[in-house]
């Protein structure tokens, strides 16, 4: 999964000893200003390798940050603790996304984020073969366990929860609200179960617990539903599962090979195999741009046009790379946590050879079409599934028994469970199970969204529900979750002449070529916004067929986002330049564009469209080919969860 009762022990606290640092009176934890902004403080503690055996092994360092509430004159509410997912991602690195979600709540609530042990600045696990994807994953994981030695069993989630409890005691914080996304929901539940007296309320966004089936067949159920619903609601790509299955079968004998540019313009050698394609399809749950573009890319490829699929495959390769090294995402921590905590089909006390035999027999018993549209072999060879199913074959049995989920019932604490309808990583079935396990839970399913609903939520729906729940312990009116806009499916004509046309409206005097030019201009703006929203790591983007654009305005902000295009070519035969501005407060895009192509499609237009409605319409006015343009076209992009 991604994405996925302990004995008391004394904690040795590290005194940072920085001049001007504030110190918690009861323990001596020193907090020092950091982050280059006011009201941000950093701290660090030393924790036992194993909480129940404080002398077993060298202690670990756990780092954390406190983002103080912005209105220091107002009474402070409970701090919010946020757990990042993975496992393997450090929570400190995601603080900006949590602050964006909290919005006005941050006026009176501190945010506390901790790099979970094994991640970021907290004794990060760096196993080179795992980190760099060298060799067979299960063998690299076993080598990582040997590298860790006595530490291999020390990174379970129960220990993570105890680390947080030590920090909160050291800061003299008696009660917190807890938010978790993806694996963070697992960590949030474990912390709450082990330390219920410290928790006022819990929000679980993209949720699962340790009761999921080891093969996670529910992911494939969600995948099939998502792609069928996507195409039905967009009115496009009928038969998408057949198309995915057909391409998978063709790749078995003819891998898709070429060179593509990712969203930031970096060249990637593409060698798309069935397993890599299956991962791309699954990655749509993390990046809705894959949902948006794959049907059109497959259709274009069917007609011999390779560019969209080459780009998408290159983008997925960049998306799945563990950029930033182990400090940015620790693959070793993913292995250490999942091999400690997650269910398996084999007996954990068995030898590696016995485990492999038990697993092979379990795979053989699975129905052949259980992972349709993919075969068992293809699906279980994809990156995420291979790690989940095969990754822990050689991981040793933990020397200390510290199960994440004890057998006793969940405590009576208000819990909000959010899950995206199209979530394949933590499917709706898993999230519903989690909600049923907590006696005081509220479940909200967010339509047309994938994995994690409340982060980067420019629509303000899921994040608004979270804020109401944390403020009042009630989710309030959640009807917006059923109205999230459908994902529009891209079309990839190879040329201007093959492009669809915008619809003429009263006052329009332009030629058919101009109508096609406006449609291409809208698609060009939508394409740039989609890549910025999900796939770009920098600010410089590149057109599908050439040209470039630059993005300014930051990601987690309600200030305007500005895209400056320089000869961006979505199709051959037309270049688009100018500025597109997304007013993120008004949820509206206005683009002033210059089109260069055939005479009838050349000139200047103003394109506007809303980004908050499911059935909105884009409009364009201006002059192309010396004639007045007044046309309408489908909205080319809306932000999705």
XYZ file of C-alpha atoms in Angstrom:
641
model
C 0.000 0.000 0.000
C 1.179 3.509 -0.666
C 1.060 5.718 -2.124
C 0.246 2.053 1.666
C 0.149 -2.097 24.566
C 3.771 -0.826 24.645
C 6.061 -0.710 27.662
C 6.995 2.737 28.882
C 10.597 3.721 28.308
C 12.650 6.765 29.051
C 13.569 9.019 26.138
C 16.906 10.755 25.932
C 16.320 14.313 24.687
C 18.828 16.240 22.615
C 19.342 19.805 23.803
C 19.946 21.868 20.704
C 21.435 24.701 22.738
C 20.867 27.417 20.117
C 20.847 31.016 21.413
C 17.341 32.390 21.360
C 15.726 28.952 21.270
C 12.536 28.355 23.243
C 12.514 25.366 25.589
C 9.583 23.250 26.765
C 9.597 23.679 30.529
C 8.943 20.053 31.483
C 11.572 18.238 29.464
C 14.278 20.433 28.025
C 13.395 19.909 24.344
C 14.886 22.911 22.616
C 13.091 24.512 19.679
C 15.040 26.744 17.377
C 13.695 29.133 14.712
C 14.085 27.620 11.259
C 12.640 27.572 7.766
C 13.450 31.202 7.072
C 9.998 32.394 8.126
C 8.480 33.616 11.388
C 6.657 31.201 13.700
C 8.461 28.069 12.443
C 10.490 26.099 14.979
C 12.552 22.938 14.632
C 13.373 20.272 17.157
C 15.054 16.911 17.470
C 14.903 14.063 19.971
C 16.756 10.816 20.493
C 14.530 7.741 20.722
C 15.250 4.087 21.532
C 15.736 1.746 18.604
C 13.132 -0.502 20.258
C 10.824 1.150 22.758
C 10.294 -2.019 24.783
C 14.074 -2.674 24.900
C 15.777 0.727 25.305
C 19.273 -0.767 25.406
C 18.965 -2.845 22.239
C 20.965 -0.985 19.640
C 22.000 2.577 18.953
C 19.225 5.184 19.460
C 17.669 6.950 16.476
C 17.254 10.673 15.861
C 13.782 11.964 15.066
C 13.333 15.508 13.769
C 10.159 17.572 13.748
C 8.833 21.065 13.099
C 6.190 23.214 14.728
C 4.377 25.813 12.612
C 2.906 28.158 15.193
C -0.604 29.520 14.670
C -0.531 32.860 12.923
C -2.800 34.871 15.270
C -0.803 34.888 18.462
C -3.440 37.078 20.144
C -6.202 34.473 19.679
C -6.831 31.494 21.987
C -5.042 28.475 20.545
C -6.892 25.281 19.673
C -5.460 21.786 19.607
C -2.394 21.477 17.390
C -2.841 19.454 14.224
C -0.369 16.627 13.634
C -0.031 15.563 9.981
C 1.390 12.219 8.818
C 2.716 11.883 5.260
C 2.344 8.734 3.203
C 4.541 6.242 1.426
C 5.722 4.792 3.693
C 9.050 6.466 3.016
C 8.113 10.127 2.605
C 9.121 12.573 5.366
C 6.259 14.670 6.736
C 8.291 17.874 7.123
C 8.684 18.071 3.362
C 4.892 18.186 2.937
C 4.188 20.887 5.518
C 3.226 23.444 2.864
C 0.472 21.178 1.545
C -0.934 20.697 5.047
C -0.909 24.426 5.741
C -2.727 25.025 2.446
C -5.385 22.492 3.451
C -5.803 23.964 6.940
C -6.193 27.466 5.538
C -7.914 29.702 8.116
C -7.660 27.010 10.805
C -3.932 27.743 10.971
C -4.830 31.119 12.480
C -5.525 29.380 15.804
C -4.013 25.888 15.401
C -0.341 24.943 15.335
C 0.803 22.364 12.786
C 3.260 19.707 13.976
C 5.045 17.516 11.422
C 7.581 14.805 12.190
C 9.893 12.995 9.821
C 8.982 9.416 10.699
C 11.974 7.327 11.794
C 13.772 6.098 8.690
C 12.773 9.104 6.545
C 14.054 12.593 5.793
C 16.113 13.924 8.673
C 15.192 11.095 11.063
C 17.926 8.452 10.760
C 17.003 7.957 7.117
C 17.340 4.472 5.632
C 19.475 4.554 2.488
C 19.888 1.175 0.800
C 21.521 1.940 -2.577
C 20.202 -1.004 -4.613
C 16.640 -0.422 -3.422
C 16.885 3.329 -3.777
C 18.183 3.164 -7.328
C 16.003 0.293 -8.539
C 18.924 -2.068 -9.171
C 18.123 -5.743 -9.611
C 15.141 -7.720 -8.337
C 13.237 -5.758 -5.693
C 12.823 -8.647 -3.217
C 16.540 -9.438 -3.399
C 17.479 -5.784 -2.936
C 15.082 -5.596 0.027
C 16.719 -8.639 1.623
C 20.122 -6.994 1.126
C 18.751 -3.843 2.756
C 17.651 -5.873 5.779
C 21.155 -7.337 6.058
C 22.602 -3.824 5.826
C 20.331 -2.661 8.650
C 21.145 -5.644 10.840
C 19.605 -5.267 14.290
C 17.754 -2.168 13.069
C 15.735 -4.056 10.421
C 12.752 -4.603 12.714
C 12.800 -1.156 14.329
C 10.758 0.875 11.835
C 7.256 -0.408 12.388
C 4.420 2.057 12.732
C 3.852 1.388 16.440
C 7.350 2.757 17.057
C 6.541 5.764 14.865
C 3.508 6.442 17.049
C 5.587 6.200 20.229
C 8.097 8.662 18.759
C 5.323 11.179 18.222
C 3.974 10.626 21.719
C 7.439 11.383 23.128
C 7.617 14.601 21.138
C 4.189 15.726 22.303
C 5.040 14.998 25.934
C 8.280 16.871 25.527
C 6.426 19.868 24.097
C 3.850 19.655 26.899
C 1.063 19.171 24.348
C -1.678 17.063 25.971
C -4.098 16.670 23.039
C -3.897 16.938 19.252
C -6.005 16.504 16.142
C -4.463 14.051 13.682
C -4.550 14.124 9.871
C -3.064 11.369 7.736
C -2.946 10.816 3.992
C -2.274 7.439 2.347
C 0.174 5.545 4.596
C -0.262 8.513 6.911
C -3.789 7.234 7.593
C -2.260 3.964 8.764
C 0.181 5.836 11.029
C -2.594 8.132 12.309
C -4.737 5.158 13.297
C -1.855 3.338 14.965
C -0.897 6.425 16.981
C -4.519 6.954 18.008
C -5.055 3.332 19.059
C -1.877 3.267 21.156
C -2.278 6.764 22.609
C -6.037 7.514 22.608
C -5.802 10.003 25.450
C -3.682 12.284 23.280
C -6.167 12.495 20.401
C -9.253 14.703 20.083
C -10.153 13.921 16.440
C -8.764 12.057 13.425
C -8.983 12.682 9.662
C -8.031 9.803 7.344
C -7.596 10.766 3.675
C -7.065 7.790 1.321
C -7.367 5.209 4.060
C -6.550 1.594 4.867
C -5.554 -0.483 7.872
C -3.804 -3.848 8.281
C -6.841 -5.928 7.266
C -6.386 -5.575 3.502
C -5.900 -8.730 1.446
C -2.223 -9.279 0.563
C -2.932 -9.373 -3.203
C -5.196 -6.317 -2.815
C -7.689 -7.477 -5.448
C -9.759 -4.417 -4.518
C -7.289 -2.254 -6.450
C -8.278 -3.937 -9.711
C -11.977 -3.582 -8.890
C -11.396 0.141 -8.372
C -9.317 0.376 -11.548
C -12.064 -1.135 -13.674
C -14.734 1.084 -12.149
C -12.622 4.226 -12.511
C -11.833 3.806 -16.209
C -15.386 2.796 -17.128
C -16.902 5.713 -15.186
C -14.342 8.174 -16.548
C -15.220 7.340 -20.135
C -18.975 7.165 -19.563
C -19.082 10.567 -17.863
C -16.848 12.234 -20.435
C -18.800 10.773 -23.341
C -15.527 9.514 -24.803
C -13.256 6.438 -24.929
C -15.977 3.777 -24.965
C -14.371 0.363 -24.518
C -11.294 1.742 -22.729
C -10.662 -1.485 -20.792
C -10.550 -3.425 -24.063
C -8.074 -0.869 -25.412
C -5.883 -1.153 -22.314
C -5.990 -4.949 -22.504
C -5.178 -4.972 -26.210
C -2.158 -2.685 -25.744
C -0.967 -4.829 -22.836
C -1.085 -7.928 -25.058
C 0.729 -6.185 -27.895
C 3.524 -5.135 -25.532
C 4.235 -8.766 -24.647
C 5.781 -9.295 -28.075
C 6.495 -5.717 -29.172
C 7.547 -3.322 -26.380
C 6.846 0.331 -27.139
C 10.252 1.921 -27.682
C 11.344 5.465 -28.433
C 12.372 8.769 -26.911
C 10.040 11.088 -25.049
C 10.247 14.333 -23.106
C 8.732 14.426 -19.639
C 6.697 17.382 -18.365
C 9.855 19.337 -17.526
C 11.398 18.686 -20.922
C 13.950 16.081 -19.855
C 14.562 13.319 -22.358
C 13.684 9.782 -21.300
C 14.429 6.606 -23.185
C 11.079 4.842 -23.386
C 10.957 1.057 -23.316
C 7.392 0.342 -22.281
C 6.796 -3.264 -21.245
C 3.522 -4.816 -19.996
C 4.589 -4.357 -16.359
C 5.546 -0.710 -16.894
C 2.295 -0.057 -18.728
C 0.294 -1.632 -15.900
C 2.077 0.705 -13.488
C 1.247 3.689 -15.703
C -2.427 2.746 -15.624
C -2.320 2.396 -11.840
C -0.446 5.702 -11.484
C -3.540 7.503 -12.737
C -4.758 7.281 -9.146
C -1.877 9.584 -8.130
C -1.863 11.838 -11.200
C -5.213 12.542 -12.815
C -3.371 13.690 -15.971
C -2.839 9.996 -16.756
C -6.614 9.483 -16.505
C -7.045 12.514 -18.744
C -4.506 11.596 -21.422
C -4.213 7.821 -21.687
C -7.419 7.152 -23.667
C -6.473 9.780 -26.258
C -2.869 8.587 -26.386
C -4.026 5.013 -27.062
C -6.406 6.222 -29.776
C -3.649 8.299 -31.391
C -1.264 5.353 -31.282
C -3.875 3.184 -32.984
C -3.699 5.646 -35.897
C 0.107 5.664 -35.957
C 0.645 8.875 -33.968
C 3.232 8.080 -31.265
C 4.041 11.429 -29.644
C 1.322 11.464 -26.925
C 2.156 7.951 -25.705
C 5.901 8.591 -25.792
C 5.407 11.682 -23.649
C 3.086 9.915 -21.211
C 5.502 6.994 -20.802
C 8.394 9.404 -20.233
C 6.358 11.292 -17.655
C 5.468 8.094 -15.823
C 9.126 7.079 -15.727
C 9.974 10.423 -14.101
C 6.943 10.142 -11.827
C 8.024 6.732 -10.497
C 11.691 7.659 -10.057
C 12.755 8.183 -6.434
C 13.933 11.743 -7.020
C 15.805 13.582 -4.295
C 17.541 10.488 -2.992
C 16.634 8.684 0.202
C 16.064 11.946 2.075
C 13.272 12.823 -0.363
C 11.765 9.341 -0.429
C 13.318 6.342 1.251
C 12.576 3.097 -0.572
C 14.369 1.362 2.287
C 11.901 2.781 4.778
C 9.033 1.613 2.588
C 10.468 -1.916 2.789
C 11.214 -1.725 6.517
C 7.703 -0.538 7.379
C 5.722 -2.722 5.000
C 7.727 -5.852 5.830
C 7.161 -5.203 9.516
C 3.480 -4.266 9.442
C 1.623 -5.565 6.402
C -0.210 -8.890 6.001
C 1.358 -11.642 3.878
C 0.100 -14.855 2.306
C 2.977 -16.803 3.828
C 3.876 -17.779 7.364
C 6.273 -15.094 8.602
C 8.189 -17.719 10.653
C 8.906 -19.768 7.518
C 12.237 -19.772 5.698
C 12.573 -17.672 2.503
C 12.271 -20.827 0.376
C 9.162 -21.952 2.241
C 7.685 -18.466 1.952
C 8.251 -18.504 -1.799
C 6.514 -21.854 -2.142
C 3.525 -20.659 -0.114
C 3.321 -17.501 -2.235
C 3.571 -19.384 -5.539
C 0.738 -21.680 -4.507
C -1.399 -18.699 -3.487
C -0.762 -16.993 -6.842
C -1.692 -20.194 -8.681
C -5.033 -20.291 -6.853
C -5.965 -16.783 -8.010
C -8.433 -16.668 -10.946
C -6.675 -15.766 -14.183
C -8.822 -12.654 -14.759
C -8.768 -11.379 -11.180
C -6.593 -8.397 -12.214
C -8.324 -7.715 -15.549
C -7.709 -6.036 -17.916
C -4.209 -7.306 -17.046
C -3.040 -10.881 -16.656
C -1.872 -12.104 -13.267
C 1.712 -12.153 -14.503
C 1.617 -8.585 -15.796
C -0.160 -7.074 -12.801
C 2.029 -8.769 -10.190
C 5.151 -7.644 -12.068
C 4.166 -3.951 -11.964
C 6.218 -1.849 -9.563
C 3.752 -1.238 -6.741
C 2.237 -4.706 -6.815
C 5.607 -6.438 -7.023
C 6.840 -4.533 -3.978
C 3.669 -5.312 -2.045
C 3.385 -9.006 -2.936
C 6.988 -10.179 -3.372
C 9.053 -7.506 -1.648
C 9.268 -9.004 1.841
C 10.113 -12.613 0.956
C 13.612 -12.260 2.425
C 12.917 -9.785 5.230
C 13.666 -11.228 8.689
C 11.093 -11.685 11.428
C 11.168 -8.624 13.740
C 13.069 -9.413 16.951
C 10.559 -7.412 19.013
C 6.803 -7.933 18.887
C 5.192 -4.522 18.507
C 2.099 -5.021 16.317
C 0.675 -1.827 14.839
C -2.966 -2.805 15.397
C -3.653 -4.571 18.709
C -6.691 -6.818 18.798
C -8.774 -4.619 21.069
C -11.568 -2.403 19.695
C -10.971 1.088 18.367
C -11.531 3.889 20.916
C -14.521 6.224 20.783
C -12.899 9.188 19.044
C -14.462 11.222 16.200
C -12.976 10.021 12.898
C -13.538 11.425 9.395
C -12.712 8.999 6.577
C -12.324 10.490 3.082
C -11.745 8.473 -0.061
C -11.740 9.283 -3.752
C -14.162 7.332 -5.923
C -11.339 6.490 -8.362
C -8.737 5.679 -5.697
C -6.807 2.585 -6.787
C -4.034 2.811 -4.172
C -6.339 2.719 -1.139
C -9.610 1.610 -2.741
C -13.075 2.557 -1.568
C -13.584 -0.963 -0.195
C -10.619 -0.514 2.161
C -11.726 2.948 3.240
C -15.244 1.724 3.990
C -13.768 -1.067 6.092
C -11.744 1.475 8.065
C -14.817 3.625 8.648
C -16.757 0.603 9.880
C -13.981 -0.271 12.352
C -14.154 3.095 14.135
C -17.295 3.442 16.270
C -17.593 7.225 15.851
C -16.716 7.633 12.175
C -18.073 9.638 9.252
C -17.375 8.353 5.738
C -17.292 10.693 2.738
C -16.647 9.481 -0.810
C -15.435 12.178 -3.200
C -16.725 11.720 -6.742
C -14.398 11.678 -9.750
C -11.239 11.912 -7.629
C -8.307 9.606 -7.105
C -5.913 9.083 -4.218
C -6.088 11.770 -1.489
C -8.840 14.365 -1.706
C -8.065 17.260 0.634
C -4.513 18.220 -0.389
C -4.067 20.603 -3.309
C -7.838 21.018 -3.280
C -8.466 24.222 -5.217
C -12.160 23.409 -5.453
C -12.320 23.741 -1.663
C -14.684 20.797 -1.170
C -12.776 18.050 0.651
C -10.500 20.526 2.415
C -13.560 22.475 3.555
C -15.065 19.287 4.983
C -11.805 18.620 6.850
C -11.733 22.137 8.310
C -15.354 21.914 9.495
C -14.715 18.536 11.070
C -11.638 19.732 12.935
C -13.426 22.874 14.071
C -16.757 21.331 15.155
C -16.213 17.544 15.213
C -18.926 17.314 12.546
C -18.391 17.131 8.785
C -21.452 19.283 8.098
C -22.908 19.414 4.598
C -20.808 17.084 2.450
C -22.924 17.248 -0.710
C -20.135 18.981 -2.654
C -18.276 15.643 -2.591
C -20.911 14.235 -4.933
C -20.566 17.147 -7.367
C -16.853 17.146 -8.089
C -16.414 17.700 -11.839
C -15.860 14.825 -14.215
C -12.393 14.394 -15.683
C -12.279 15.556 -19.277
C -10.588 13.146 -21.676
C -7.953 14.602 -23.996
C -7.928 14.253 -27.759
C -4.650 14.243 -29.659
C -5.042 15.198 -33.311
C -1.722 15.145 -35.120
C -2.333 18.339 -37.075
C -4.443 21.462 -37.182
C -6.363 20.107 -40.162
C -7.352 17.005 -38.170
C -8.429 18.944 -35.070
C -12.008 19.355 -33.836
C -13.619 22.763 -34.236
C -15.035 25.218 -31.738
C -18.727 26.054 -32.122
C -19.746 29.304 -33.765
C -21.853 31.708 -31.655
C -23.718 34.926 -32.621
C -21.354 37.493 -34.077
C -18.824 34.971 -35.344
C -17.537 35.665 -38.860
C -14.452 33.462 -38.906
C -13.565 30.537 -41.171
C -13.621 26.816 -40.253
C -9.822 26.831 -39.945
C -10.171 29.502 -37.249
C -12.641 27.324 -35.346
C -10.100 24.508 -35.350
C -7.394 26.959 -34.307
C -9.397 28.072 -31.269
C -9.982 24.461 -30.248
C -6.228 23.836 -30.503
C -5.510 26.992 -28.491
C -7.827 25.768 -25.724
C -6.228 22.324 -25.773
C -2.781 23.949 -25.587
C -3.712 25.927 -22.466
C -5.393 22.895 -20.893
C -2.397 20.706 -21.649
C -0.004 23.139 -19.958
C -2.245 23.440 -16.892
C -2.603 19.662 -16.599
C 1.154 19.127 -16.699
C 1.824 21.880 -14.175
C -0.881 20.556 -11.849
C 0.288 16.944 -11.684
C 3.620 16.282 -13.324
C 6.026 19.244 -13.423
C 8.748 19.557 -10.812
C 10.084 22.872 -12.104
C 8.593 25.956 -13.779
C 9.623 25.370 -17.407
C 7.310 23.248 -19.534
C 7.404 22.069 -23.119
C 4.723 21.677 -25.760
C 3.806 18.262 -27.104
C 5.091 19.123 -30.581
C 7.565 21.869 -29.590
C 7.643 25.324 -28.082
C 7.744 26.100 -24.400
C 6.033 27.804 -21.500
C 6.951 29.112 -18.062
C 4.771 28.926 -14.957
C 4.804 31.527 -12.171
C 2.760 31.738 -8.993
C 3.685 28.775 -6.810
C 1.645 25.654 -6.178
C 0.041 25.929 -2.741
C -1.450 29.369 -3.122
C -4.705 31.140 -3.907
C -2.855 33.881 -5.771
C -3.075 33.934 -9.589
C -1.101 31.361 -11.556
C 0.418 32.727 -14.764
C 1.560 30.618 -17.718
C 3.572 32.382 -20.420
C 3.630 30.406 -23.658
C 6.251 30.810 -26.363
C 5.304 29.086 -29.591
C 3.726 26.136 -27.769
C 2.679 23.515 -30.314
C 0.015 21.031 -29.296
C -0.385 19.992 -32.967
C 1.696 20.492 -36.051
C 0.752 23.566 -38.029
C -0.178 25.976 -35.190
C 1.958 27.754 -32.570
C 0.376 29.438 -29.544
C 2.010 32.293 -27.637
C 0.740 34.603 -24.934
C -0.344 34.522 -21.307
C -2.902 32.359 -19.527
C -3.847 33.456 -16.012
C -5.711 31.204 -13.621
C -7.470 33.238 -10.950
C -7.464 30.633 -8.205
C -9.789 32.632 -5.968
C -12.437 33.125 -8.645
C -11.669 29.718 -10.249
C -11.507 31.166 -13.732
C -8.895 31.180 -16.514
C -8.362 34.104 -18.875
C -5.845 33.675 -21.699
C -4.690 36.329 -24.167
C -3.193 34.352 -27.032
C -1.515 34.894 -30.376
C -1.947 32.089 -32.914
C 0.519 31.538 -35.768
C -0.343 29.079 -38.540
C -2.366 29.182 -41.770
C -3.638 32.646 -42.550
C -7.245 31.829 -41.637
C -6.190 30.611 -38.175
C -3.634 33.329 -37.370
C -4.333 36.300 -35.142
C -5.244 37.104 -31.557
C -7.967 35.779 -29.251
C -9.090 36.051 -25.635
C -10.080 32.671 -24.196
C -11.954 32.373 -20.878
C -13.362 29.416 -18.987
C -14.459 28.437 -15.456
C -12.672 25.765 -13.451
C -15.367 25.133 -10.865
C -18.294 23.599 -12.743
C -18.838 20.187 -14.258
C -20.578 21.421 -17.400
C -19.020 24.828 -17.927
C -18.300 26.313 -21.337
C -15.207 28.085 -22.617
C -15.599 31.082 -24.890
C -13.191 32.832 -27.225
C -13.391 36.178 -28.989
C -10.921 38.050 -31.155
C -9.747 38.230 -34.744
C -8.311 35.356 -36.779
C -7.578 35.592 -40.477
C -8.849 39.167 -40.405
C -12.344 38.039 -39.323
C -14.166 38.384 -36.029
C -14.170 35.245 -33.871
C -16.929 34.441 -31.362
C -16.979 30.743 -30.511
C -17.663 28.299 -27.678
C -15.917 25.045 -26.802
C -15.755 22.543 -23.927
C -13.775 23.617 -20.866
C -10.237 22.340 -21.579
C -9.181 21.762 -17.956
C -10.404 21.710 -14.370
C -8.342 20.870 -11.264
C -9.074 17.457 -9.794
C -8.353 15.897 -6.431
